[in-house]
mmCIF file of C-alpha atoms in Angstrom:
data_model
loop_
_atom_site.group_PDB
_atom_site.id
_atom_site.type_symbol
_atom_site.label_atom_id
_atom_site.label_comp_id
_atom_site.label_asym_id
_atom_site.label_seq_id
_atom_site.Cartn_x
_atom_site.Cartn_y
_atom_site.Cartn_z
ATOM 1 C CA MET A 319 -0.059 -0.260 0.090
ATOM 2 C CA GLN A 320 1.270 3.366 -0.586
ATOM 3 C CA THR A 321 1.479 6.543 1.474
ATOM 4 C CA ARG A 322 0.697 9.658 -0.322
ATOM 5 C CA ASN A 323 0.437 12.933 1.138
ATOM 6 C CA VAL A 324 -2.744 15.159 0.303
ATOM 7 C CA THR A 325 -1.572 18.577 -1.728
ATOM 8 C CA THR A 326 -3.883 21.693 -2.183
ATOM 9 C CA PRO A 327 -4.205 23.837 -5.489
ATOM 10 C CA PHE A 328 -1.871 26.796 -5.905
ATOM 11 C CA GLY A 329 -3.203 30.051 -5.813
ATOM 12 C CA ARG A 330 -7.015 30.947 -5.977
ATOM 13 C CA ARG A 331 -8.274 27.677 -6.881
ATOM 14 C CA PRO A 332 -10.433 26.139 -3.928
ATOM 15 C CA MET A 333 -9.942 23.018 -2.293
ATOM 16 C CA THR A 334 -12.727 20.683 -1.432
ATOM 17 C CA LEU A 335 -13.587 17.673 0.302
ATOM 18 C CA SER A 336 -14.195 15.727 -2.952
ATOM 19 C CA LEU A 337 -10.680 16.310 -3.964
ATOM 20 C CA VAL A 338 -9.380 15.291 -0.805
ATOM 21 C CA ARG A 339 -11.349 12.019 -0.980
ATOM 22 C CA HIS A 340 -9.940 11.222 -4.477
ATOM 23 C CA GLN A 341 -6.185 11.925 -3.227
ATOM 24 C CA THR A 342 -6.497 9.767 -0.385
ATOM 25 C CA ALA A 343 -7.835 7.078 -2.721
ATOM 26 C CA LEU A 344 -4.690 6.858 -4.449
ATOM 27 C CA ALA A 345 -3.010 5.320 -1.289
ATOM 28 C CA ASP A 346 -5.530 1.985 -1.812
ATOM 29 C CA ILE A 347 -3.703 1.524 -5.108
ATOM 30 C CA ARG A 348 -3.083 -2.702 -5.236
ATOM 31 C CA GLN A 349 0.700 -3.338 -4.853
ATOM 32 C CA GLY A 350 1.841 -4.352 -8.570
ATOM 33 C CA LYS A 351 -1.558 -3.385 -10.401
ATOM 34 C CA THR A 352 -1.034 -2.216 -13.932
ATOM 35 C CA ALA A 353 -3.610 -0.969 -16.485
ATOM 36 C CA ASP A 354 -3.530 0.008 -20.426
ATOM 37 C CA LYS A 355 -3.557 3.236 -20.589
ATOM 38 C CA TRP A 356 -5.696 3.424 -23.906
ATOM 39 C CA LYS A 357 -8.075 0.515 -22.636
ATOM 40 C CA VAL A 358 -8.930 3.082 -19.617
ATOM 41 C CA PHE A 359 -9.491 5.754 -21.880
ATOM 42 C CA ARG A 360 -12.028 4.132 -24.192
ATOM 43 C CA ASP A 361 -13.734 3.084 -21.137
ATOM 44 C CA ALA A 362 -13.868 6.906 -19.528
ATOM 45 C CA SER A 363 -14.965 7.897 -23.134
ATOM 46 C CA ALA A 364 -17.773 5.289 -23.010
ATOM 47 C CA ALA A 365 -18.870 6.225 -19.384
ATOM 48 C CA ARG A 366 -18.496 9.900 -20.374
ATOM 49 C CA GLU A 367 -22.016 11.224 -19.266
ATOM 50 C CA THR A 368 -21.853 8.978 -16.125
ATOM 51 C CA LEU A 369 -18.788 10.805 -14.942
ATOM 52 C CA GLY A 370 -20.126 14.433 -15.832
ATOM 53 C CA ILE A 371 -17.554 15.558 -18.606
ATOM 54 C CA GLN A 372 -17.950 16.634 -22.286
ATOM 55 C CA THR A 373 -16.290 15.501 -25.339
ATOM 56 C CA ASN A 374 -13.646 18.101 -25.021
ATOM 57 C CA SER A 375 -12.785 16.994 -21.517
ATOM 58 C CA LEU A 376 -12.038 13.725 -23.552
ATOM 59 C CA ALA A 377 -9.768 15.522 -25.975
ATOM 60 C CA VAL A 378 -7.577 16.883 -22.948
ATOM 61 C CA LEU A 379 -7.439 13.418 -21.242
ATOM 62 C CA ASP A 380 -6.211 12.030 -24.675
ATOM 63 C CA ALA A 381 -3.356 14.718 -25.062
ATOM 64 C CA LEU A 382 -2.245 14.169 -21.160
ATOM 65 C CA LEU A 383 -1.955 10.424 -21.766
ATOM 66 C CA SER A 384 -0.148 10.916 -24.737
ATOM 67 C CA PHE A 385 2.738 12.722 -22.407
ATOM 68 C CA TYR A 386 3.187 9.555 -20.366
ATOM 69 C CA PRO A 387 5.544 7.636 -22.308
ATOM 70 C CA GLU A 388 4.335 4.168 -21.341
ATOM 71 C CA THR A 389 1.607 2.142 -22.547
ATOM 72 C CA GLU A 390 0.835 0.615 -19.471
ATOM 73 C CA LEU A 391 0.053 2.898 -15.875
ATOM 74 C CA ARG A 392 2.085 1.005 -12.965
ATOM 75 C CA GLN A 393 1.639 1.168 -9.305
ATOM 76 C CA ASP A 394 5.166 1.566 -8.987
ATOM 77 C CA ALA A 395 5.861 4.120 -11.582
ATOM 78 C CA LYS A 396 5.872 8.057 -11.288
ATOM 79 C CA LEU A 397 2.350 8.550 -13.278
ATOM 80 C CA VAL A 398 2.831 12.627 -13.137
ATOM 81 C CA VAL A 399 2.943 14.390 -16.586
ATOM 82 C CA PHE A 400 3.788 17.999 -16.530
ATOM 83 C CA PRO A 401 3.504 19.396 -20.012
ATOM 84 C CA SER A 402 2.735 23.397 -20.499
ATOM 85 C CA ASN A 403 -0.189 24.750 -21.486
ATOM 86 C CA TYR A 404 1.183 25.540 -24.791
ATOM 87 C CA GLN A 405 2.183 21.723 -25.406
ATOM 88 C CA LEU A 406 -1.224 20.443 -24.091
ATOM 89 C CA SER A 407 -3.099 22.667 -26.313
ATOM 90 C CA LEU A 408 -1.130 21.907 -29.307
ATOM 91 C CA ARG A 409 -1.999 17.950 -28.509
ATOM 92 C CA ALA A 410 -5.621 18.918 -28.023
ATOM 93 C CA HIS A 411 -6.030 20.020 -31.317
ATOM 94 C CA GLY A 412 -5.186 23.786 -30.984
ATOM 95 C CA MET A 413 -7.980 24.053 -27.853
ATOM 96 C CA ALA A 414 -8.333 27.750 -26.730
ATOM 97 C CA GLY A 415 -6.267 28.572 -23.374
ATOM 98 C CA ALA A 416 -9.648 28.896 -21.114
ATOM 99 C CA THR A 417 -11.215 25.997 -22.610
ATOM 100 C CA LEU A 418 -8.209 24.038 -21.641
ATOM 101 C CA ARG A 419 -8.506 25.124 -17.994
ATOM 102 C CA ARG A 420 -12.162 24.790 -18.098
ATOM 103 C CA HIS A 421 -11.963 21.139 -19.091
ATOM 104 C CA ILE A 422 -8.769 20.416 -17.041
ATOM 105 C CA ALA A 423 -11.085 21.692 -14.127
ATOM 106 C CA MET A 424 -13.889 18.794 -15.206
ATOM 107 C CA LEU A 425 -11.459 16.070 -14.938
ATOM 108 C CA VAL A 426 -10.213 16.715 -11.844
ATOM 109 C CA GLN A 427 -13.709 17.264 -10.307
ATOM 110 C CA ALA A 428 -14.533 14.142 -12.071
ATOM 111 C CA GLY A 429 -11.685 12.528 -10.368
ATOM 112 C CA LEU A 430 -9.999 11.103 -13.038
ATOM 113 C CA ILE A 431 -6.868 13.426 -12.687
ATOM 114 C CA VAL A 432 -5.441 15.075 -9.601
ATOM 115 C CA ARG A 433 -3.439 18.469 -9.573
ATOM 116 C CA LYS A 434 0.049 18.081 -8.104
ATOM 117 C CA ASP A 435 1.036 22.063 -7.804
ATOM 118 C CA SER A 436 4.583 23.171 -7.177
ATOM 119 C CA ALA A 437 5.035 26.064 -4.822
ATOM 120 C CA ASN A 438 4.848 28.467 -7.463
ATOM 121 C CA GLY A 439 2.406 26.577 -9.570
ATOM 122 C CA LYS A 440 4.565 25.884 -12.623
ATOM 123 C CA ARG A 441 5.046 22.127 -13.810
ATOM 124 C CA TYR A 442 8.267 20.582 -14.149
ATOM 125 C CA ALA A 443 10.400 17.677 -12.972
ATOM 126 C CA ARG A 444 13.296 17.395 -10.796
ATOM 127 C CA LYS A 445 15.776 14.598 -11.768
ATOM 128 C CA ASP A 446 18.431 13.005 -9.613
ATOM 129 C CA LYS A 447 22.268 12.704 -10.719
ATOM 130 C CA THR A 448 21.108 9.377 -12.820
ATOM 131 C CA GLY A 449 18.845 11.502 -14.719
ATOM 132 C CA GLN A 450 15.717 9.951 -13.436
ATOM 133 C CA VAL A 451 12.795 11.868 -12.333
ATOM 134 C CA GLU A 452 12.859 12.137 -8.642
ATOM 135 C CA THR A 453 9.751 14.657 -8.433
ATOM 136 C CA ALA A 454 7.496 16.283 -10.909
ATOM 137 C CA PHE A 455 4.789 18.441 -10.488
ATOM 138 C CA GLY A 456 1.879 18.847 -12.876
ATOM 139 C CA PHE A 457 -0.809 16.202 -13.157
ATOM 140 C CA ASP A 458 -1.001 13.163 -11.613
ATOM 141 C CA LEU A 459 -2.680 9.780 -13.593
ATOM 142 C CA SER A 460 -2.909 7.645 -10.934
ATOM 143 C CA PRO A 461 -6.782 7.962 -10.374
ATOM 144 C CA LEU A 462 -7.315 6.271 -13.805
ATOM 145 C CA LEU A 463 -5.077 3.250 -12.451
ATOM 146 C CA ALA A 464 -6.949 3.294 -9.150
ATOM 147 C CA ARG A 465 -10.632 3.304 -10.762
ATOM 148 C CA SER A 466 -9.791 0.929 -13.863
ATOM 149 C CA GLU A 467 -11.947 -1.590 -12.865
ATOM 150 C CA GLU A 468 -14.844 0.798 -11.764
ATOM 151 C CA LEU A 469 -14.355 2.583 -15.219
ATOM 152 C CA ALA A 470 -14.642 -0.658 -17.166
ATOM 153 C CA ALA A 471 -17.944 -1.601 -15.591
ATOM 154 C CA ARG A 472 -19.281 1.860 -15.955
ATOM 155 C CA ALA A 473 -18.545 1.219 -19.521
ATOM 156 C CA GLN A 474 -20.199 -2.003 -19.830
ATOM 157 C CA GLN A 475 -23.110 -0.537 -18.091
ATOM 158 C CA VAL A 476 -23.557 2.042 -20.312
ATOM 159 C CA LEU A 477 -23.290 0.142 -23.407
ATOM 160 C CA ALA A 478 -25.872 -2.356 -22.022
ATOM 161 C CA ASP A 479 -28.142 0.504 -21.128
ATOM 162 C CA ARG A 480 -27.663 1.822 -25.023
ATOM 163 C CA ALA A 481 -28.678 -1.410 -26.116
ATOM 164 C CA THR A 482 -31.636 -2.003 -23.942
ATOM 165 C CA PHE A 483 -32.660 1.627 -24.861
ATOM 166 C CA ARG A 484 -32.225 0.898 -28.691
ATOM 167 C CA ILE A 485 -34.527 -2.501 -28.471
ATOM 168 C CA ALA A 486 -36.929 -0.369 -26.420
ATOM 169 C CA LYS A 487 -37.576 2.452 -29.172
ATOM 170 C CA GLU A 488 -37.406 -0.277 -31.757
ATOM 171 C CA SER A 489 -40.378 -1.840 -29.947
ATOM 172 C CA LEU A 490 -42.172 0.965 -29.578
ATOM 173 C CA THR A 491 -41.797 2.239 -32.956
ATOM 174 C CA ILE A 492 -43.208 -1.169 -34.336
ATOM 175 C CA CYS A 493 -45.719 -1.174 -31.504
ATOM 176 C CA ARG A 494 -46.868 2.608 -32.752
ATOM 177 C CA ARG A 495 -46.969 1.678 -36.133
ATOM 178 C CA ASP A 496 -49.325 -1.386 -35.525
ATOM 179 C CA VAL A 497 -51.638 0.444 -33.521
ATOM 180 C CA ARG A 498 -51.993 3.229 -35.815
ATOM 181 C CA LYS A 499 -52.806 1.487 -38.861
ATOM 182 C CA LEU A 500 -55.008 -0.934 -37.107
ATOM 183 C CA ILE A 501 -57.361 1.795 -35.586
ATOM 184 C CA SER A 502 -56.947 3.232 -39.315
ATOM 185 C CA ALA A 503 -58.150 0.520 -40.909
ATOM 186 C CA ALA A 504 -61.087 -0.220 -38.557
ATOM 187 C CA MET A 505 -61.948 3.261 -38.996
ATOM 188 C CA GLU A 506 -61.879 3.214 -42.706
ATOM 189 C CA GLU A 507 -63.796 -0.096 -42.745
ATOM 190 C CA GLY A 508 -66.529 0.885 -40.802
ATOM 191 C CA ALA A 509 -66.020 -1.855 -37.984
ATOM 192 C CA ASP A 510 -68.140 -1.560 -35.112
ATOM 193 C CA GLY A 511 -66.741 -0.425 -31.989
ATOM 194 C CA ASP A 512 -65.215 3.043 -30.217
ATOM 195 C CA TRP A 513 -62.408 3.285 -32.638
ATOM 196 C CA GLN A 514 -62.499 7.273 -32.202
ATOM 197 C CA GLY A 515 -62.235 6.626 -28.510
ATOM 198 C CA LEU A 516 -59.052 4.294 -28.947
ATOM 199 C CA GLU A 517 -57.754 6.883 -31.483
ATOM 200 C CA ASP A 518 -57.677 9.583 -28.924
ATOM 201 C CA ARG A 519 -55.843 7.243 -26.484
ATOM 202 C CA TYR A 520 -53.305 6.769 -29.192
ATOM 203 C CA VAL A 521 -52.835 10.427 -29.919
ATOM 204 C CA ARG A 522 -52.619 11.105 -26.171
ATOM 205 C CA LEU A 523 -50.115 8.643 -25.604
ATOM 206 C CA VAL A 524 -47.757 9.892 -28.111
ATOM 207 C CA GLY A 525 -48.534 13.129 -27.200
ATOM 208 C CA ARG A 526 -46.481 12.530 -23.801
ATOM 209 C CA ILE A 527 -43.584 11.361 -25.393
ATOM 210 C CA PRO A 528 -40.758 13.785 -24.712
ATOM 211 C CA ARG A 529 -38.553 15.205 -27.457
ATOM 212 C CA THR A 530 -35.462 13.477 -25.921
ATOM 213 C CA PRO A 531 -36.846 10.743 -24.040
ATOM 214 C CA THR A 532 -35.126 8.703 -21.622
ATOM 215 C CA LEU A 533 -34.727 4.763 -21.137
ATOM 216 C CA SER A 534 -37.658 4.999 -18.465
ATOM 217 C CA ASP A 535 -39.782 7.127 -20.639
ATOM 218 C CA VAL A 536 -39.574 4.585 -23.629
ATOM 219 C CA GLU A 537 -40.329 1.768 -21.619
ATOM 220 C CA ALA A 538 -43.579 3.598 -19.542
ATOM 221 C CA THR A 539 -44.712 4.700 -23.184
ATOM 222 C CA LEU A 540 -43.962 1.060 -24.573
ATOM 223 C CA SER A 541 -45.948 -0.463 -21.757
ATOM 224 C CA GLU A 542 -48.996 1.704 -22.260
ATOM 225 C CA MET A 543 -48.870 1.142 -26.093
ATOM 226 C CA GLU A 544 -48.795 -2.540 -25.519
ATOM 227 C CA ILE A 545 -52.018 -2.552 -23.544
ATOM 228 C CA LEU A 546 -53.571 -0.045 -26.031
ATOM 229 C CA GLN A 547 -52.358 -2.652 -28.915
ATOM 230 C CA GLN A 548 -53.908 -5.606 -26.792
ATOM 231 C CA GLU A 549 -57.201 -4.146 -26.494
ATOM 232 C CA VAL A 550 -57.522 -3.058 -30.343
ATOM 233 C CA VAL A 551 -56.497 -6.680 -31.196
ATOM 234 C CA ASN A 552 -58.864 -8.451 -29.045
ATOM 235 C CA GLN A 553 -61.714 -5.918 -30.372
ATOM 236 C CA LEU A 554 -60.772 -6.770 -33.746
ATOM 237 C CA ASP A 555 -60.580 -10.604 -32.810
ATOM 238 C CA PHE A 556 -63.827 -10.588 -31.268
ATOM 239 C CA LEU A 557 -65.491 -8.519 -34.510
ATOM 240 C CA ASP A 558 -63.979 -11.766 -36.603
ATOM 241 C CA ASN A 559 -65.520 -14.170 -34.252
ATOM 242 C CA SER A 560 -68.757 -12.315 -34.695
ATOM 243 C CA GLU A 561 -68.037 -12.635 -38.463
ATOM 244 C CA LYS A 562 -67.486 -16.193 -38.465
ATOM 245 C CA ILE A 563 -70.302 -17.225 -36.092
ATOM 246 C CA SER A 564 -72.457 -15.342 -38.730
ATOM 247 C CA THR A 565 -71.006 -17.465 -41.606
ATOM 248 C CA ASN A 566 -71.349 -20.597 -39.968
ATOM 249 C CA ASP A 567 -75.015 -19.838 -38.725
ATOM 250 C CA ALA A 568 -77.439 -21.786 -40.689
ATOM 251 C CA GLN A 569 -74.942 -25.194 -40.464
ATOM 252 C CA ILE A 570 -75.034 -24.978 -36.368
ATOM 253 C CA GLU A 571 -78.453 -24.007 -36.235
ATOM 254 C CA ARG A 572 -79.446 -26.850 -38.550
ATOM 255 C CA HIS A 573 -77.349 -29.197 -36.576
ATOM 256 C CA ILE A 574 -78.899 -28.221 -33.374
ATOM 257 C CA GLN A 575 -82.464 -28.239 -34.815
ATOM 258 C CA ASN A 576 -82.175 -31.782 -36.567
ATOM 259 C CA SER A 577 -80.926 -32.828 -32.924
ATOM 260 C CA LYS A 578 -84.524 -32.227 -31.126
ATOM 261 C CA THR A 579 -87.413 -34.952 -31.142
ATOM 262 C CA GLU A 580 -89.722 -32.764 -32.799
ATOM 263 C CA SER A 581 -88.049 -30.644 -35.612
ATOM 264 C CA LEU A 582 -89.112 -27.234 -35.392
ATOM 265 C CA ASN A 583 -89.528 -27.343 -39.149
ATOM 266 C CA GLU A 584 -92.316 -29.569 -38.803
ATOM 267 C CA LEU A 585 -94.176 -26.941 -36.557
ATOM 268 C CA GLU A 586 -93.867 -24.253 -39.127
ATOM 269 C CA PRO A 587 -96.505 -24.221 -42.561
ATOM 270 C CA SER A 588 -94.786 -25.616 -45.600
ATOM 271 C CA SER A 589 -96.771 -24.390 -47.986
ATOM 272 C CA GLU A 590 -98.984 -21.091 -48.821
ATOM 273 C CA LYS A 591 -102.179 -22.645 -47.834
ATOM 274 C CA GLU A 592 -101.236 -23.984 -44.859
ATOM 275 C CA GLN A 593 -99.873 -20.481 -44.189
ATOM 276 C CA ASP A 594 -103.449 -19.028 -44.545
ATOM 277 C CA GLY A 595 -104.817 -18.005 -41.144
ATOM 278 C CA LYS A 596 -102.664 -20.220 -39.352
ATOM 279 C CA SER A 597 -99.286 -18.104 -39.639
ATOM 280 C CA GLU A 598 -98.024 -15.982 -36.717
ATOM 281 C CA PRO A 599 -96.758 -12.559 -37.435
ATOM 282 C CA LYS A 600 -93.442 -12.737 -39.277
ATOM 283 C CA ARG A 601 -91.295 -11.350 -36.583
ATOM 284 C CA ARG A 602 -92.551 -14.055 -34.241
ATOM 285 C CA GLN A 603 -91.570 -16.789 -36.611
ATOM 286 C CA LYS A 604 -87.855 -15.204 -36.448
ATOM 287 C CA SER A 605 -87.736 -15.665 -32.848
ATOM 288 C CA GLU A 606 -89.172 -19.169 -32.421
ATOM 289 C CA PRO A 607 -85.960 -21.064 -33.461
ATOM 290 C CA MET A 608 -83.944 -19.361 -31.127
ATOM 291 C CA LYS A 609 -86.181 -20.129 -27.925
ATOM 292 C CA ALA A 610 -85.693 -23.707 -28.777
ATOM 293 C CA PHE A 611 -81.969 -23.642 -26.902
ATOM 294 C CA PRO A 612 -82.622 -25.131 -23.153
ATOM 295 C CA LEU A 613 -82.351 -22.391 -20.619
ATOM 296 C CA ALA A 614 -79.825 -24.591 -18.880
ATOM 297 C CA LEU A 615 -77.675 -24.415 -21.934
ATOM 298 C CA ILE A 616 -78.211 -20.549 -21.990
ATOM 299 C CA LEU A 617 -76.953 -20.285 -18.270
ATOM 300 C CA ARG A 618 -73.909 -22.521 -19.065
ATOM 301 C CA ALA A 619 -72.809 -20.370 -22.100
ATOM 302 C CA CYS A 620 -73.920 -16.979 -19.915
ATOM 303 C CA PRO A 621 -73.342 -17.677 -16.294
ATOM 304 C CA THR A 622 -72.660 -14.210 -15.218
ATOM 305 C CA ILE A 623 -76.191 -12.966 -15.750
ATOM 306 C CA ALA A 624 -77.511 -15.255 -13.153
ATOM 307 C CA ASP A 625 -76.153 -12.540 -10.608
ATOM 308 C CA TYR A 626 -78.585 -10.215 -11.732
ATOM 309 C CA GLY A 627 -81.558 -12.256 -11.591
ATOM 310 C CA PRO A 628 -84.347 -12.158 -8.459
ATOM 311 C CA GLY A 629 -82.550 -13.108 -5.505
ATOM 312 C CA GLY A 630 -79.000 -13.980 -7.837
ATOM 313 C CA MET A 631 -80.674 -16.993 -9.723
ATOM 314 C CA ILE A 632 -82.698 -17.716 -12.724
ATOM 315 C CA GLY A 633 -85.107 -20.594 -12.732
ATOM 316 C CA ASN A 634 -86.928 -19.703 -15.831
ATOM 317 C CA TRP A 635 -87.439 -17.621 -18.886
ATOM 318 C CA ARG A 636 -89.123 -14.658 -17.051
ATOM 319 C CA ASP A 637 -86.494 -14.589 -14.644
ATOM 320 C CA LEU A 638 -83.758 -14.418 -17.395
ATOM 321 C CA MET A 639 -85.784 -11.665 -19.223
ATOM 322 C CA SER A 640 -86.157 -9.780 -15.965
ATOM 323 C CA ALA A 641 -82.242 -9.928 -15.565
ATOM 324 C CA ALA A 642 -81.594 -8.695 -19.031
ATOM 325 C CA VAL A 643 -83.497 -5.456 -18.238
ATOM 326 C CA VAL A 644 -81.252 -4.675 -15.042
ATOM 327 C CA VAL A 645 -77.980 -5.710 -17.499
ATOM 328 C CA ARG A 646 -79.203 -3.491 -20.290
ATOM 329 C CA SER A 647 -78.946 -0.662 -17.905
ATOM 330 C CA THR A 648 -75.856 -1.561 -16.199
ATOM 331 C CA LEU A 649 -74.092 -2.060 -19.559
ATOM 332 C CA GLY A 650 -75.442 1.675 -20.782
ATOM 333 C CA VAL A 651 -77.782 0.358 -23.489
ATOM 334 C CA SER A 652 -80.577 2.713 -24.526
ATOM 335 C CA PRO A 653 -84.271 1.532 -23.722
ATOM 336 C CA SER A 654 -84.822 2.235 -27.454
ATOM 337 C CA ALA A 655 -81.877 -0.119 -28.390
ATOM 338 C CA TYR A 656 -83.208 -3.086 -26.656
ATOM 339 C CA GLN A 657 -86.957 -2.295 -27.592
ATOM 340 C CA ASP A 658 -85.702 -2.865 -31.135
ATOM 341 C CA ALA A 659 -83.630 -5.999 -30.376
ATOM 342 C CA CYS A 660 -86.990 -7.336 -28.494
ATOM 343 C CA GLU A 661 -89.195 -6.657 -31.555
ATOM 344 C CA ALA A 662 -86.433 -8.112 -34.053
ATOM 345 C CA MET A 663 -85.579 -10.948 -32.118
ATOM 346 C CA GLY A 664 -88.391 -11.483 -29.851
ATOM 347 C CA PRO A 665 -88.093 -10.778 -25.714
ATOM 348 C CA GLU A 666 -86.670 -14.448 -25.084
ATOM 349 C CA ASN A 667 -84.050 -14.154 -27.604
ATOM 350 C CA ALA A 668 -83.248 -10.555 -26.978
ATOM 351 C CA ALA A 669 -82.552 -11.460 -23.150
ATOM 352 C CA VAL A 670 -79.933 -14.201 -24.535
ATOM 353 C CA ALA A 671 -78.630 -11.837 -26.704
ATOM 354 C CA VAL A 672 -77.726 -9.120 -23.644
ATOM 355 C CA ALA A 673 -76.314 -12.106 -21.501
ATOM 356 C CA GLY A 674 -73.825 -12.839 -24.441
ATOM 357 C CA ILE A 675 -72.961 -9.450 -24.495
ATOM 358 C CA LEU A 676 -72.321 -9.282 -20.641
ATOM 359 C CA GLU A 677 -70.588 -12.090 -20.997
ATOM 360 C CA ARG A 678 -68.038 -10.488 -23.012
ATOM 361 C CA ALA A 679 -68.583 -6.871 -21.753
ATOM 362 C CA ASN A 680 -64.447 -6.987 -21.394
ATOM 363 C CA PHE A 681 -63.901 -6.903 -25.047
ATOM 364 C CA ILE A 682 -66.665 -4.776 -26.186
ATOM 365 C CA ASN A 683 -66.310 -0.874 -25.935
ATOM 366 C CA SER A 684 -69.914 0.219 -26.992
ATOM 367 C CA PRO A 685 -72.539 -2.732 -25.886
ATOM 368 C CA GLY A 686 -75.371 -0.451 -27.212
ATOM 369 C CA GLY A 687 -73.662 -0.231 -30.596
ATOM 370 C CA TYR A 688 -72.690 -3.866 -30.399
ATOM 371 C CA LEU A 689 -76.615 -4.914 -29.611
ATOM 372 C CA ARG A 690 -78.025 -2.661 -32.476
ATOM 373 C CA ASP A 691 -75.645 -4.416 -34.793
ATOM 374 C CA LEU A 692 -76.999 -7.747 -34.089
ATOM 375 C CA THR A 693 -80.580 -6.387 -34.332
ATOM 376 C CA ARG A 694 -80.011 -5.123 -37.907
ATOM 377 C CA ARG A 695 -78.055 -8.293 -38.957
ATOM 378 C CA THR A 696 -81.111 -10.505 -37.467
ATOM 379 C CA SER A 697 -83.549 -8.287 -39.376
ATOM 380 C CA ARG A 698 -81.675 -9.251 -42.328
ATOM 381 C CA GLY A 699 -81.699 -12.508 -41.782
ATOM 382 C CA GLU A 700 -78.126 -12.674 -40.940
ATOM 383 C CA PHE A 701 -77.818 -13.501 -37.496
ATOM 384 C CA SER A 702 -78.996 -15.697 -34.866
ATOM 385 C CA LEU A 703 -77.810 -17.201 -31.656
ATOM 386 C CA GLY A 704 -76.827 -20.281 -32.319
ATOM 387 C CA PRO A 705 -73.175 -19.754 -33.152
ATOM 388 C CA MET A 706 -72.788 -17.173 -30.474
ATOM 389 C CA ILE A 707 -73.910 -19.702 -27.638
ATOM 390 C CA VAL A 708 -71.644 -22.351 -29.187
ATOM 391 C CA ALA A 709 -68.556 -19.950 -28.914
ATOM 392 C CA LEU A 710 -69.374 -19.012 -25.334
ATOM 393 C CA LEU A 711 -69.726 -22.660 -24.486
ATOM 394 C CA LYS A 712 -66.523 -23.016 -26.077
ATOM 395 C CA SER A 713 -64.681 -20.364 -24.120
ATOM 396 C CA SER A 714 -65.788 -21.565 -20.840
ATOM 397 C CA GLY A 715 -64.729 -25.086 -21.600
ATOM 398 C CA HIS A 716 -68.242 -26.723 -21.975
ATOM 399 C CA ALA A 717 -69.078 -28.581 -24.886
ATOM 400 C CA LEU A 718 -72.322 -28.544 -26.814
ATOM 401 C CA ARG A 719 -73.083 -32.251 -26.258
ATOM 402 C CA HIS A 720 -76.214 -31.333 -24.844
ATOM 403 C CA ALA A 721 -77.515 -28.926 -27.130
ATOM 404 C CA GLY A 722 -79.589 -31.562 -28.838
ATOM 405 C CA CYS A 723 -81.397 -32.529 -26.277
ATOM 406 C CA GLN A 724 -85.129 -31.423 -25.185
ATOM 407 C CA SER A 725 -85.759 -27.915 -24.432
ATOM 408 C CA GLY A 726 -85.722 -26.562 -21.067
ATOM 409 C CA THR A 727 -87.739 -24.530 -18.998
#
């Protein structure tokens, strides 16, 4: 272990406790320790921002190292260099004197060099009879040797942070692009959903990104953008499932009807002659096939609605319709939208539709708009509840093996 004295700066330059700590730390340099001066310089350059120095400070440090003749900094060597300001300025690419002094002060403050001032502030070396430097006054490079491991660790951390920052920025850019284009596509093609609300959230989120973001800024924005992206994808996925349900509606409905002991087709008039005086209004004929589903099957597909029934349970179709009225209000569906659904589907089937919407409420931004869309599609003969029930049963893990059993309550 070395024993070193603390020296104070010459002239009006103040002494600080930070300078004292930097000098006393030099006494702890491990015996026989060495370090490549240019590797240490590269590490200091990489860690520049964490050290609080500027690029011109590095130019001065580079110049100072060039005055040390050896490549290796050694614990047992004299690591003091003593160039004049003129010589130092030349090797620092002609840096002005005032600028040079400012960046020397930065290097001292950062603890990368230590001043070793003579009595008159001049920089020089005193040699012995053999020509060896006995005492030198100038800039001590020992802090670079003492902190070589620390500077290497700082440099590695900076490089790791840069890589993380780059990856986070790339991920945010891709996520922004995906959200932007998905919302635009949905709005341009008139897809059902609150796309304007999602668009507003996207704009607000992008507007909060600073001009020069930090890693924490990017990661926080990316986290929120990924949540928004998932909501957009879930909404599109739900719409896609609804379209698939509509496409397969005829096949699934036919399968369920054919599995009943008494086919619904046999209950309907098969000719114009039989229809005279016997048929019910057209709207009622639309609703009858859907009511063929057993109530128990409906409740397996849509269990949540039972919480809104009388006494927290549903025992018959009347209870289901009562619960649907409560749910309609809870979901924010207007009375007129629910009335239109009842007229198009029949009150029982409208109640089942509301139960299905409640079951998927987390994925539907506008329950009222969704119900109106189902009503319009029902009026055009493009929608029935069979596929919706099948999809809900599958999502809840139930099989449809009981769908063909006799009608429930």
